[in-house]
mmCIF file of C-alpha atoms in Angstrom:
data_model
loop_
_atom_site.group_PDB
_atom_site.id
_atom_site.type_symbol
_atom_site.label_atom_id
_atom_site.label_comp_id
_atom_site.label_asym_id
_atom_site.label_seq_id
_atom_site.Cartn_x
_atom_site.Cartn_y
_atom_site.Cartn_z
ATOM 1 C CA MET A 1 -21.643 -31.149 -51.871
ATOM 2 C CA ALA A 2 -20.579 -29.722 -48.524
ATOM 3 C CA SER A 3 -22.856 -27.138 -46.984
ATOM 4 C CA PRO A 4 -21.493 -23.597 -47.095
ATOM 5 C CA VAL A 5 -19.830 -22.414 -43.902
ATOM 6 C CA SER A 6 -18.646 -18.939 -43.040
ATOM 7 C CA PHE A 7 -15.753 -17.960 -40.800
ATOM 8 C CA LEU A 8 -16.586 -14.962 -38.671
ATOM 9 C CA SER A 9 -14.332 -12.912 -36.470
ATOM 10 C CA PRO A 10 -15.861 -11.319 -33.368
ATOM 11 C CA SER A 11 -16.379 -7.785 -34.685
ATOM 12 C CA PRO A 12 -18.330 -8.427 -37.910
ATOM 13 C CA ALA A 13 -20.504 -10.943 -36.087
ATOM 14 C CA VAL A 14 -22.581 -8.239 -34.499
ATOM 15 C CA THR A 15 -22.390 -5.312 -36.926
ATOM 16 C CA SER A 16 -24.789 -6.756 -39.476
ATOM 17 C CA PRO A 17 -28.334 -5.440 -38.951
ATOM 18 C CA PRO A 18 -30.686 -7.764 -37.044
ATOM 19 C CA LYS A 19 -33.559 -9.290 -38.917
ATOM 20 C CA HIS A 20 -36.184 -8.684 -36.240
ATOM 21 C CA SER A 21 -36.680 -6.397 -33.274
ATOM 22 C CA PHE A 22 -36.685 -9.482 -31.009
ATOM 23 C CA GLU A 23 -33.115 -10.238 -32.036
ATOM 24 C CA THR A 24 -32.111 -6.664 -31.236
ATOM 25 C CA VAL A 25 -33.534 -6.956 -27.726
ATOM 26 C CA SER A 26 -31.922 -10.374 -27.194
ATOM 27 C CA ARG A 27 -28.503 -9.087 -28.242
ATOM 28 C CA ALA A 28 -28.800 -6.078 -25.952
ATOM 29 C CA LEU A 29 -29.790 -8.232 -22.984
ATOM 30 C CA ILE A 30 -26.900 -10.635 -23.450
ATOM 31 C CA ARG A 31 -24.375 -7.829 -23.958
ATOM 32 C CA SER A 32 -25.540 -6.080 -20.795
ATOM 33 C CA GLN A 33 -24.879 -9.213 -18.720
ATOM 34 C CA VAL A 34 -21.488 -10.190 -20.121
ATOM 35 C CA PRO A 35 -18.386 -8.205 -19.098
ATOM 36 C CA THR A 36 -15.365 -8.219 -21.355
ATOM 37 C CA PRO A 37 -12.701 -10.676 -20.137
ATOM 38 C CA ALA A 38 -9.248 -9.611 -19.042
ATOM 39 C CA ARG A 39 -6.956 -8.892 -21.944
ATOM 40 C CA ILE A 40 -3.635 -10.562 -22.690
ATOM 41 C CA GLY A 41 -1.019 -9.671 -20.140
ATOM 42 C CA SER A 42 -3.365 -9.433 -17.159
ATOM 43 C CA ALA A 43 -3.877 -13.167 -16.669
ATOM 44 C CA ARG A 44 -1.510 -15.109 -14.471
ATOM 45 C CA PHE A 45 -1.248 -18.032 -16.827
ATOM 46 C CA ARG A 46 0.113 -17.653 -20.344
ATOM 47 C CA CYS A 47 -1.234 -19.979 -22.999
ATOM 48 C CA SER A 48 1.178 -22.047 -25.033
ATOM 49 C CA ALA A 49 -0.512 -25.242 -26.104
ATOM 50 C CA GLY A 50 2.710 -26.554 -27.541
ATOM 51 C CA GLN A 51 4.177 -26.909 -24.069
ATOM 52 C CA THR A 52 4.109 -30.417 -22.642
ATOM 53 C CA GLY A 53 1.148 -30.861 -20.343
ATOM 54 C CA PHE A 54 -0.413 -27.468 -21.108
ATOM 55 C CA PHE A 55 -3.950 -28.786 -21.268
ATOM 56 C CA THR A 56 -3.464 -30.785 -18.070
ATOM 57 C CA ARG A 57 -2.315 -27.673 -16.231
ATOM 58 C CA LEU A 58 -5.150 -25.662 -17.742
ATOM 59 C CA GLY A 59 -7.812 -28.014 -16.385
ATOM 60 C CA ARG A 60 -6.234 -27.984 -12.945
ATOM 61 C CA LEU A 61 -5.858 -24.219 -12.945
ATOM 62 C CA ILE A 62 -9.516 -23.598 -13.769
ATOM 63 C CA LYS A 63 -10.543 -25.942 -10.979
ATOM 64 C CA GLU A 64 -8.157 -24.347 -8.480
ATOM 65 C CA LYS A 65 -9.568 -20.902 -9.159
ATOM 66 C CA ALA A 66 -13.027 -22.199 -8.254
ATOM 67 C CA LYS A 67 -11.955 -22.338 -4.613
ATOM 68 C CA SER A 68 -12.190 -18.570 -4.485
ATOM 69 C CA ASP A 69 -15.838 -18.766 -5.556
ATOM 70 C CA VAL A 70 -17.146 -20.821 -2.629
ATOM 71 C CA GLU A 71 -19.546 -18.071 -1.569
ATOM 72 C CA LYS A 72 -21.374 -18.265 -4.907
ATOM 73 C CA LEU A 73 -21.616 -22.029 -4.613
ATOM 74 C CA PHE A 74 -22.925 -21.628 -1.068
ATOM 75 C CA SER A 75 -25.700 -19.252 -2.144
ATOM 76 C CA GLY A 76 -26.531 -21.392 -5.174
ATOM 77 C CA PHE A 77 -27.655 -24.322 -3.054
ATOM 78 C CA SER A 78 -29.799 -22.345 -0.617
ATOM 79 C CA LYS A 79 -32.958 -24.429 -1.186
ATOM 80 C CA THR A 80 -31.109 -27.710 -0.721
ATOM 81 C CA ARG A 81 -29.485 -26.354 2.414
ATOM 82 C CA ASP A 82 -32.852 -25.217 3.787
ATOM 83 C CA ASN A 83 -34.313 -28.679 3.178
ATOM 84 C CA LEU A 84 -31.394 -30.332 4.922
ATOM 85 C CA ALA A 85 -31.316 -27.919 7.872
ATOM 86 C CA VAL A 86 -33.675 -30.199 9.793
ATOM 87 C CA ILE A 87 -30.826 -32.724 9.995
ATOM 88 C CA ASP A 88 -29.159 -30.610 12.682
ATOM 89 C CA GLU A 89 -32.328 -30.826 14.761
ATOM 90 C CA LEU A 90 -32.517 -34.584 14.264
ATOM 91 C CA PHE A 91 -28.977 -35.069 15.555
ATOM 92 C CA LEU A 92 -29.042 -32.414 18.278
ATOM 93 C CA TYR A 93 -30.618 -34.641 20.926
ATOM 94 C CA TRP A 94 -29.810 -37.960 19.334
ATOM 95 C CA ASN A 95 -29.558 -41.076 21.481
ATOM 96 C CA LEU A 96 -29.188 -44.735 20.611
ATOM 97 C CA ALA A 97 -32.796 -45.587 21.466
ATOM 98 C CA GLU A 98 -33.994 -43.104 18.838
ATOM 99 C CA THR A 99 -31.799 -44.482 16.050
ATOM 100 C CA ASP A 100 -34.549 -45.991 13.886
ATOM 101 C CA ARG A 101 -36.803 -42.936 14.118
ATOM 102 C CA VAL A 102 -34.000 -40.485 13.397
ATOM 103 C CA LEU A 103 -32.717 -42.464 10.429
ATOM 104 C CA ASP A 104 -36.218 -42.849 8.981
ATOM 105 C CA GLU A 105 -36.672 -39.072 9.158
ATOM 106 C CA LEU A 106 -33.215 -38.544 7.657
ATOM 107 C CA GLU A 107 -34.172 -40.739 4.719
ATOM 108 C CA GLU A 108 -37.276 -38.620 4.122
ATOM 109 C CA VAL A 109 -35.218 -35.425 4.213
ATOM 110 C CA LEU A 110 -32.777 -36.807 1.647
ATOM 111 C CA LEU A 111 -35.639 -37.837 -0.629
ATOM 112 C CA VAL A 112 -37.152 -34.339 -0.472
ATOM 113 C CA SER A 113 -33.769 -32.949 -1.529
ATOM 114 C CA ASP A 114 -33.752 -35.199 -4.631
ATOM 115 C CA PHE A 115 -31.069 -37.609 -3.514
ATOM 116 C CA GLY A 116 -33.238 -40.376 -4.920
ATOM 117 C CA PRO A 117 -34.444 -43.565 -3.199
ATOM 118 C CA LYS A 118 -31.406 -45.666 -4.073
ATOM 119 C CA ILE A 119 -28.894 -43.132 -2.778
ATOM 120 C CA SER A 120 -30.964 -42.225 0.270
ATOM 121 C CA ILE A 121 -31.250 -45.860 1.360
ATOM 122 C CA LYS A 122 -27.553 -46.455 0.719
ATOM 123 C CA ILE A 123 -26.571 -43.486 2.903
ATOM 124 C CA VAL A 124 -28.957 -44.323 5.736
ATOM 125 C CA GLU A 125 -28.002 -48.000 5.879
ATOM 126 C CA SER A 126 -24.313 -47.103 5.957
ATOM 127 C CA LEU A 127 -24.933 -44.807 8.930
ATOM 128 C CA ARG A 128 -27.110 -47.418 10.649
ATOM 129 C CA SER A 129 -24.367 -50.016 10.342
ATOM 130 C CA ASP A 130 -21.750 -47.704 11.842
ATOM 131 C CA ILE A 131 -24.053 -46.646 14.681
ATOM 132 C CA LEU A 132 -24.904 -50.229 15.645
ATOM 133 C CA ALA A 133 -21.211 -51.138 15.445
ATOM 134 C CA GLY A 134 -20.430 -48.419 17.961
ATOM 135 C CA LYS A 135 -18.379 -46.330 15.519
ATOM 136 C CA LEU A 136 -20.671 -43.308 15.792
ATOM 137 C CA LYS A 137 -21.589 -42.204 19.310
ATOM 138 C CA SER A 138 -22.922 -38.659 18.966
ATOM 139 C CA GLY A 139 -25.030 -36.505 16.678
ATOM 140 C CA SER A 140 -22.023 -34.528 15.491
ATOM 141 C CA GLU A 141 -20.191 -37.732 14.588
ATOM 142 C CA ILE A 142 -23.213 -38.938 12.602
ATOM 143 C CA LYS A 143 -23.394 -35.681 10.668
ATOM 144 C CA ASP A 144 -19.677 -35.835 9.876
ATOM 145 C CA ALA A 145 -20.146 -39.427 8.695
ATOM 146 C CA LEU A 146 -23.111 -38.329 6.564
ATOM 147 C CA LYS A 147 -21.009 -35.657 4.846
ATOM 148 C CA LYS A 148 -18.163 -38.118 4.275
ATOM 149 C CA CYS A 149 -20.563 -40.678 2.817
ATOM 150 C CA VAL A 150 -21.938 -38.157 0.307
ATOM 151 C CA LEU A 151 -18.422 -37.009 -0.578
ATOM 152 C CA ASP A 152 -17.351 -40.613 -1.185
ATOM 153 C CA LEU A 153 -20.338 -41.164 -3.480
ATOM 154 C CA LEU A 154 -19.326 -38.128 -5.532
ATOM 155 C CA THR A 155 -15.670 -39.071 -5.848
ATOM 156 C CA ALA A 156 -15.478 -42.884 -5.853
ATOM 157 C CA LYS A 157 -16.656 -43.374 -9.449
ATOM 158 C CA ALA A 158 -15.909 -39.981 -10.988
ATOM 159 C CA LYS A 159 -12.566 -38.543 -9.942
ATOM 160 C CA LYS A 160 -11.532 -36.599 -13.054
ATOM 161 C CA THR A 161 -13.551 -33.434 -12.603
ATOM 162 C CA GLU A 162 -10.969 -31.320 -14.447
ATOM 163 C CA LEU A 163 -11.252 -30.858 -18.203
ATOM 164 C CA GLN A 164 -9.375 -33.672 -19.988
ATOM 165 C CA LEU A 165 -8.122 -31.987 -23.164
ATOM 166 C CA GLY A 166 -5.376 -34.303 -24.343
ATOM 167 C CA PHE A 167 -1.895 -33.243 -25.396
ATOM 168 C CA ARG A 168 -2.274 -31.585 -28.792
ATOM 169 C CA LYS A 169 -4.143 -28.648 -30.154
ATOM 170 C CA PRO A 170 -6.792 -27.925 -30.882
ATOM 171 C CA ALA A 171 -8.658 -29.663 -28.100
ATOM 172 C CA VAL A 172 -12.289 -30.156 -29.094
ATOM 173 C CA ILE A 173 -15.223 -29.858 -26.684
ATOM 174 C CA MET A 174 -18.778 -30.725 -27.728
ATOM 175 C CA ILE A 175 -21.723 -29.390 -25.732
ATOM 176 C CA VAL A 176 -24.925 -31.477 -25.914
ATOM 177 C CA GLY A 177 -28.290 -31.622 -24.154
ATOM 178 C CA VAL A 178 -32.042 -31.151 -24.386
ATOM 179 C CA ASN A 179 -33.802 -27.961 -25.435
ATOM 180 C CA GLY A 180 -33.676 -25.111 -22.949
ATOM 181 C CA GLY A 181 -31.052 -26.606 -20.676
ATOM 182 C CA GLY A 182 -28.568 -23.785 -21.220
ATOM 183 C CA LYS A 183 -26.090 -25.261 -23.710
ATOM 184 C CA THR A 184 -25.213 -22.104 -25.639
ATOM 185 C CA THR A 185 -24.987 -19.991 -22.500
ATOM 186 C CA SER A 186 -22.783 -22.589 -20.797
ATOM 187 C CA LEU A 187 -20.533 -22.684 -23.859
ATOM 188 C CA GLY A 188 -20.185 -18.905 -23.780
ATOM 189 C CA LYS A 189 -19.355 -18.892 -20.078
ATOM 190 C CA LEU A 190 -16.815 -21.668 -20.580
ATOM 191 C CA ALA A 191 -15.222 -19.636 -23.368
ATOM 192 C CA TYR A 192 -15.015 -16.692 -20.977
ATOM 193 C CA ARG A 193 -13.103 -18.779 -18.434
ATOM 194 C CA LEU A 194 -10.743 -20.117 -21.088
ATOM 195 C CA LYS A 195 -10.091 -16.679 -22.565
ATOM 196 C CA ASN A 196 -9.189 -15.350 -19.142
ATOM 197 C CA GLU A 197 -6.361 -17.901 -19.196
ATOM 198 C CA GLU A 198 -5.285 -16.549 -22.606
ATOM 199 C CA VAL A 199 -6.520 -19.593 -24.486
ATOM 200 C CA LYS A 200 -7.186 -19.069 -28.192
ATOM 201 C CA VAL A 201 -10.807 -20.172 -28.621
ATOM 202 C CA LEU A 202 -12.799 -20.936 -31.768
ATOM 203 C CA MET A 203 -16.554 -21.451 -31.508
ATOM 204 C CA ALA A 204 -18.633 -23.627 -33.835
ATOM 205 C CA ALA A 205 -22.326 -22.750 -34.230
ATOM 206 C CA GLY A 206 -23.569 -26.308 -34.551
ATOM 207 C CA ASP A 207 -27.102 -25.496 -33.384
ATOM 208 C CA THR A 208 -28.589 -25.312 -36.875
ATOM 209 C CA PHE A 209 -32.229 -25.816 -35.784
ATOM 210 C CA ARG A 210 -32.892 -22.846 -33.515
ATOM 211 C CA ALA A 211 -33.100 -19.623 -35.521
ATOM 212 C CA ALA A 212 -31.512 -17.354 -32.917
ATOM 213 C CA ALA A 213 -28.822 -19.798 -31.782
ATOM 214 C CA SER A 214 -26.109 -18.544 -34.139
ATOM 215 C CA ASP A 215 -26.869 -14.922 -33.262
ATOM 216 C CA GLN A 216 -26.629 -15.739 -29.573
ATOM 217 C CA LEU A 217 -23.318 -17.509 -30.029
ATOM 218 C CA GLU A 218 -21.947 -14.664 -32.164
ATOM 219 C CA ILE A 219 -22.600 -12.276 -29.283
ATOM 220 C CA TRP A 220 -20.721 -14.561 -26.920
ATOM 221 C CA ALA A 221 -17.871 -14.724 -29.446
ATOM 222 C CA GLU A 222 -17.647 -10.944 -29.510
ATOM 223 C CA ARG A 223 -17.771 -10.506 -25.764
ATOM 224 C CA THR A 224 -15.185 -13.226 -25.094
ATOM 225 C CA ASP A 225 -12.938 -12.075 -27.946
ATOM 226 C CA SER A 226 -13.272 -15.462 -29.651
ATOM 227 C CA GLU A 227 -13.754 -16.309 -33.298
ATOM 228 C CA ILE A 228 -16.643 -18.321 -34.657
ATOM 229 C CA VAL A 229 -17.637 -20.557 -37.573
ATOM 230 C CA VAL A 230 -21.265 -20.220 -38.638
ATOM 231 C CA GLY A 231 -23.175 -22.262 -41.218
ATOM 232 C CA GLU A 232 -24.916 -20.484 -44.097
ATOM 233 C CA GLY A 233 -28.209 -21.522 -45.628
ATOM 234 C CA GLU A 234 -31.359 -23.142 -44.286
ATOM 235 C CA LYS A 235 -30.302 -26.760 -44.769
ATOM 236 C CA VAL A 236 -26.754 -26.585 -43.477
ATOM 237 C CA LYS A 237 -25.789 -29.709 -41.520
ATOM 238 C CA ALA A 238 -24.429 -29.454 -38.016
ATOM 239 C CA SER A 239 -21.768 -32.052 -38.785
ATOM 240 C CA SER A 240 -20.517 -29.878 -41.665
ATOM 241 C CA VAL A 241 -20.228 -26.798 -39.452
ATOM 242 C CA LEU A 242 -18.342 -28.706 -36.766
ATOM 243 C CA SER A 243 -16.057 -30.355 -39.302
ATOM 244 C CA GLN A 244 -15.134 -27.027 -40.897
ATOM 245 C CA ALA A 245 -14.565 -25.440 -37.510
ATOM 246 C CA VAL A 246 -12.189 -28.162 -36.375
ATOM 247 C CA LYS A 247 -10.324 -27.965 -39.688
ATOM 248 C CA ARG A 248 -9.899 -24.244 -39.231
ATOM 249 C CA GLY A 249 -8.844 -24.740 -35.629
ATOM 250 C CA LYS A 250 -6.180 -27.198 -36.743
ATOM 251 C CA GLU A 251 -4.901 -25.064 -39.613
ATOM 252 C CA GLU A 252 -4.807 -21.764 -37.755
ATOM 253 C CA GLY A 253 -3.403 -22.923 -34.423
ATOM 254 C CA PHE A 254 -6.389 -22.499 -32.133
ATOM 255 C CA ASP A 255 -6.043 -24.034 -28.682
ATOM 256 C CA VAL A 256 -9.658 -25.063 -28.108
ATOM 257 C CA VAL A 257 -12.673 -25.506 -30.400
ATOM 258 C CA LEU A 258 -15.999 -25.247 -28.572
ATOM 259 C CA CYS A 259 -18.799 -26.952 -30.510
ATOM 260 C CA ASP A 260 -22.404 -25.998 -29.850
ATOM 261 C CA THR A 261 -25.124 -28.448 -30.930
ATOM 262 C CA SER A 262 -28.879 -28.337 -31.333
ATOM 263 C CA GLY A 263 -31.072 -29.167 -28.378
ATOM 264 C CA ARG A 264 -32.951 -32.420 -28.721
ATOM 265 C CA LEU A 265 -35.168 -34.612 -26.608
ATOM 266 C CA HIS A 266 -33.392 -37.768 -25.510
ATOM 267 C CA THR A 267 -36.389 -39.748 -26.827
ATOM 268 C CA ASN A 268 -36.021 -38.414 -30.398
ATOM 269 C CA TYR A 269 -33.757 -41.085 -31.854
ATOM 270 C CA SER A 270 -33.380 -39.538 -35.313
ATOM 271 C CA LEU A 271 -31.986 -36.363 -33.778
ATOM 272 C CA MET A 272 -29.837 -38.352 -31.384
ATOM 273 C CA GLU A 273 -28.317 -40.083 -34.384
ATOM 274 C CA GLU A 274 -27.303 -36.686 -35.715
ATOM 275 C CA LEU A 275 -25.053 -36.327 -32.686
ATOM 276 C CA ILE A 276 -23.279 -39.492 -33.777
ATOM 277 C CA ALA A 277 -22.698 -37.898 -37.191
ATOM 278 C CA CYS A 278 -21.289 -34.780 -35.511
ATOM 279 C CA LYS A 279 -18.942 -36.855 -33.388
ATOM 280 C CA LYS A 280 -17.736 -38.846 -36.403
ATOM 281 C CA ALA A 281 -17.219 -35.671 -38.467
ATOM 282 C CA VAL A 282 -14.976 -34.198 -35.788
ATOM 283 C CA ALA A 283 -13.026 -37.452 -35.421
ATOM 284 C CA LYS A 284 -12.300 -37.528 -39.169
ATOM 285 C CA VAL A 285 -10.426 -34.241 -38.852
ATOM 286 C CA ILE A 286 -8.575 -35.041 -35.638
ATOM 287 C CA SER A 287 -8.212 -38.626 -34.517
ATOM 288 C CA GLY A 288 -9.498 -39.093 -30.989
ATOM 289 C CA ALA A 289 -11.593 -35.923 -31.012
ATOM 290 C CA PRO A 290 -13.737 -34.692 -29.396
ATOM 291 C CA ASN A 291 -11.694 -34.665 -26.211
ATOM 292 C CA GLU A 292 -14.741 -33.864 -24.102
ATOM 293 C CA ILE A 293 -18.473 -34.343 -24.675
ATOM 294 C CA LEU A 294 -20.204 -32.351 -21.967
ATOM 295 C CA LEU A 295 -23.891 -32.947 -21.278
ATOM 296 C CA VAL A 296 -25.820 -29.938 -19.978
ATOM 297 C CA LEU A 297 -28.522 -30.882 -17.458
ATOM 298 C CA ASP A 298 -31.106 -28.497 -16.028
ATOM 299 C CA GLY A 299 -30.886 -28.759 -12.244
ATOM 300 C CA THR A 300 -34.484 -27.641 -11.751
ATOM 301 C CA THR A 301 -35.691 -30.907 -13.297
ATOM 302 C CA GLY A 302 -34.264 -32.864 -10.371
ATOM 303 C CA LEU A 303 -34.127 -36.621 -10.821
ATOM 304 C CA ASN A 304 -35.868 -36.328 -14.194
ATOM 305 C CA MET A 305 -32.423 -35.566 -15.574
ATOM 306 C CA LEU A 306 -31.354 -39.173 -15.040
ATOM 307 C CA PRO A 307 -33.126 -40.666 -18.104
ATOM 308 C CA GLN A 308 -31.703 -37.851 -20.231
ATOM 309 C CA ALA A 309 -28.200 -38.599 -19.032
ATOM 310 C CA ARG A 310 -28.599 -42.330 -19.621
ATOM 311 C CA GLU A 311 -29.709 -41.880 -23.258
ATOM 312 C CA PHE A 312 -27.112 -39.291 -24.208
ATOM 313 C CA ASN A 313 -24.381 -41.366 -22.627
ATOM 314 C CA GLU A 314 -25.489 -44.481 -24.479
ATOM 315 C CA VAL A 315 -25.569 -42.669 -27.827
ATOM 316 C CA VAL A 316 -22.388 -40.570 -27.798
ATOM 317 C CA GLY A 317 -20.500 -41.429 -24.616
ATOM 318 C CA ILE A 318 -20.621 -38.493 -22.212
ATOM 319 C CA THR A 319 -17.317 -37.533 -20.562
ATOM 320 C CA GLY A 320 -18.610 -34.903 -18.167
ATOM 321 C CA LEU A 321 -21.678 -33.074 -16.911
ATOM 322 C CA ILE A 322 -22.626 -29.425 -16.630
ATOM 323 C CA LEU A 323 -25.458 -28.903 -14.153
ATOM 324 C CA THR A 324 -27.180 -25.583 -14.792
ATOM 325 C CA LYS A 325 -29.721 -23.412 -12.968
ATOM 326 C CA LEU A 326 -28.528 -24.424 -9.521
ATOM 327 C CA ASP A 327 -29.293 -20.873 -8.430
ATOM 328 C CA GLY A 328 -31.212 -21.446 -5.239
ATOM 329 C CA SER A 329 -34.354 -22.964 -6.755
ATOM 330 C CA ALA A 330 -32.972 -26.416 -7.543
ATOM 331 C CA ARG A 331 -32.524 -29.439 -5.307
ATOM 332 C CA GLY A 332 -28.854 -30.316 -5.264
ATOM 333 C CA GLY A 333 -29.215 -33.942 -4.208
ATOM 334 C CA CYS A 334 -29.691 -34.904 -7.847
ATOM 335 C CA VAL A 335 -25.976 -34.270 -8.346
ATOM 336 C CA VAL A 336 -25.164 -37.250 -6.149
ATOM 337 C CA SER A 337 -27.658 -39.556 -7.867
ATOM 338 C CA VAL A 338 -26.403 -38.753 -11.378
ATOM 339 C CA VAL A 339 -22.755 -39.298 -10.499
ATOM 340 C CA ASP A 340 -23.392 -42.493 -8.533
ATOM 341 C CA GLU A 341 -25.517 -44.126 -11.214
ATOM 342 C CA LEU A 342 -23.555 -43.132 -14.311
ATOM 343 C CA GLY A 343 -20.039 -42.742 -12.961
ATOM 344 C CA ILE A 344 -19.662 -39.572 -15.031
ATOM 345 C CA PRO A 345 -18.006 -36.616 -13.289
ATOM 346 C CA VAL A 346 -19.688 -33.255 -12.875
ATOM 347 C CA LYS A 347 -17.233 -30.749 -14.350
ATOM 348 C CA PHE A 348 -19.156 -27.498 -14.022
ATOM 349 C CA VAL A 349 -22.223 -26.171 -12.243
ATOM 350 C CA GLY A 350 -24.215 -23.122 -13.258
ATOM 351 C CA ILE A 351 -25.279 -21.241 -10.128
ATOM 352 C CA GLY A 352 -26.565 -17.962 -11.549
ATOM 353 C CA GLU A 353 -27.003 -15.722 -14.564
ATOM 354 C CA GLY A 354 -23.641 -13.948 -14.377
ATOM 355 C CA VAL A 355 -20.790 -14.743 -16.743
ATOM 356 C CA ASN A 356 -18.703 -16.012 -13.814
ATOM 357 C CA ASP A 357 -21.460 -18.261 -12.523
ATOM 358 C CA LEU A 358 -20.337 -21.365 -14.408
ATOM 359 C CA GLN A 359 -18.177 -22.833 -11.676
ATOM 360 C CA PRO A 360 -15.806 -25.797 -11.871
ATOM 361 C CA PHE A 361 -17.307 -28.500 -9.684
ATOM 362 C CA ASP A 362 -15.588 -29.211 -6.394
ATOM 363 C CA ALA A 363 -17.130 -32.135 -4.516
ATOM 364 C CA GLU A 364 -15.891 -31.081 -1.080
ATOM 365 C CA ALA A 365 -17.124 -27.507 -1.536
ATOM 366 C CA PHE A 366 -20.476 -28.876 -2.718
ATOM 367 C CA VAL A 367 -20.900 -31.076 0.363
ATOM 368 C CA ASN A 368 -19.993 -28.171 2.663
ATOM 369 C CA ALA A 369 -22.456 -25.932 0.817
ATOM 370 C CA ILE A 370 -25.462 -28.206 1.309
ATOM 371 C CA PHE A 371 -24.619 -29.438 4.831
ATOM 372 C CA SER A 372 -23.523 -26.160 6.405
#
């Protein structure tokens, strides 16, 4: 028998009395940080998913608007930029006789910034080859070559940084990751961006393990003017909630269904298998769904995120990455290592606590932010 699932609109989701005082405080904190999105008529882009190429234009539009948020990206990578500032000193008085020493120090700087040994060696050896071949003759030329090398690493294997949502509605996006990485918050912020483009969004509360997860998502649904499907009962299955949500999205003409999932360690194989069940449940309703499976990675963990990404990708096939908590305390070099090893594009980066701080990833802006 299918587990019971309830369909909630934004308003009733928050009017029921909280069970504990902790929930009341949590709701108040989230509400205080989340402004209401622009209403219909104020956005420059009108949603009509039936139009040919709507979802393609939507992904491009969201990415284009990120160019106006370069200052936030710049401040978000302050620690990485501070670590890499010594590069300017290394190249300031560079001469050919000092090549080996300068490049050895550059490699150390890259390692400290979490570029990883493989990437750091690859970058340094590429520069060494060009210097010895006479292609680079000054410190400024070496720095420009360094920036180009990093940019090439970010774009060569993972070019599709825009959301790939197919050609029919509803498009389905699954959010996955380990505990505490920021999945539910990232989903809410993504909903906010979509709603500002007048996209009709339905949320699915697929995190059935964490007690406060549904309450947290209901608050995001209210503040983003989205609707939500929530499971009822203690033993409700995540796959059932997601299946019912996608069915409702299909029947009622929603443009995008955002599916939250429970956090799980990448080493817990029984829970990882549940993700497979969720993916299959969604695909039974709409062939080819989900359109995107976005893995949320905590940027403060640095290169430790790599084993997580490998396992999740092997189990469910990740289509894009969301790097969170890149708010000045993280080392941004890990971005390059993840993309180079897995060939999976970074689609969003979380660079703060504000609702607008989930930014579409722009490789060129990223490189300029860390090598200013």
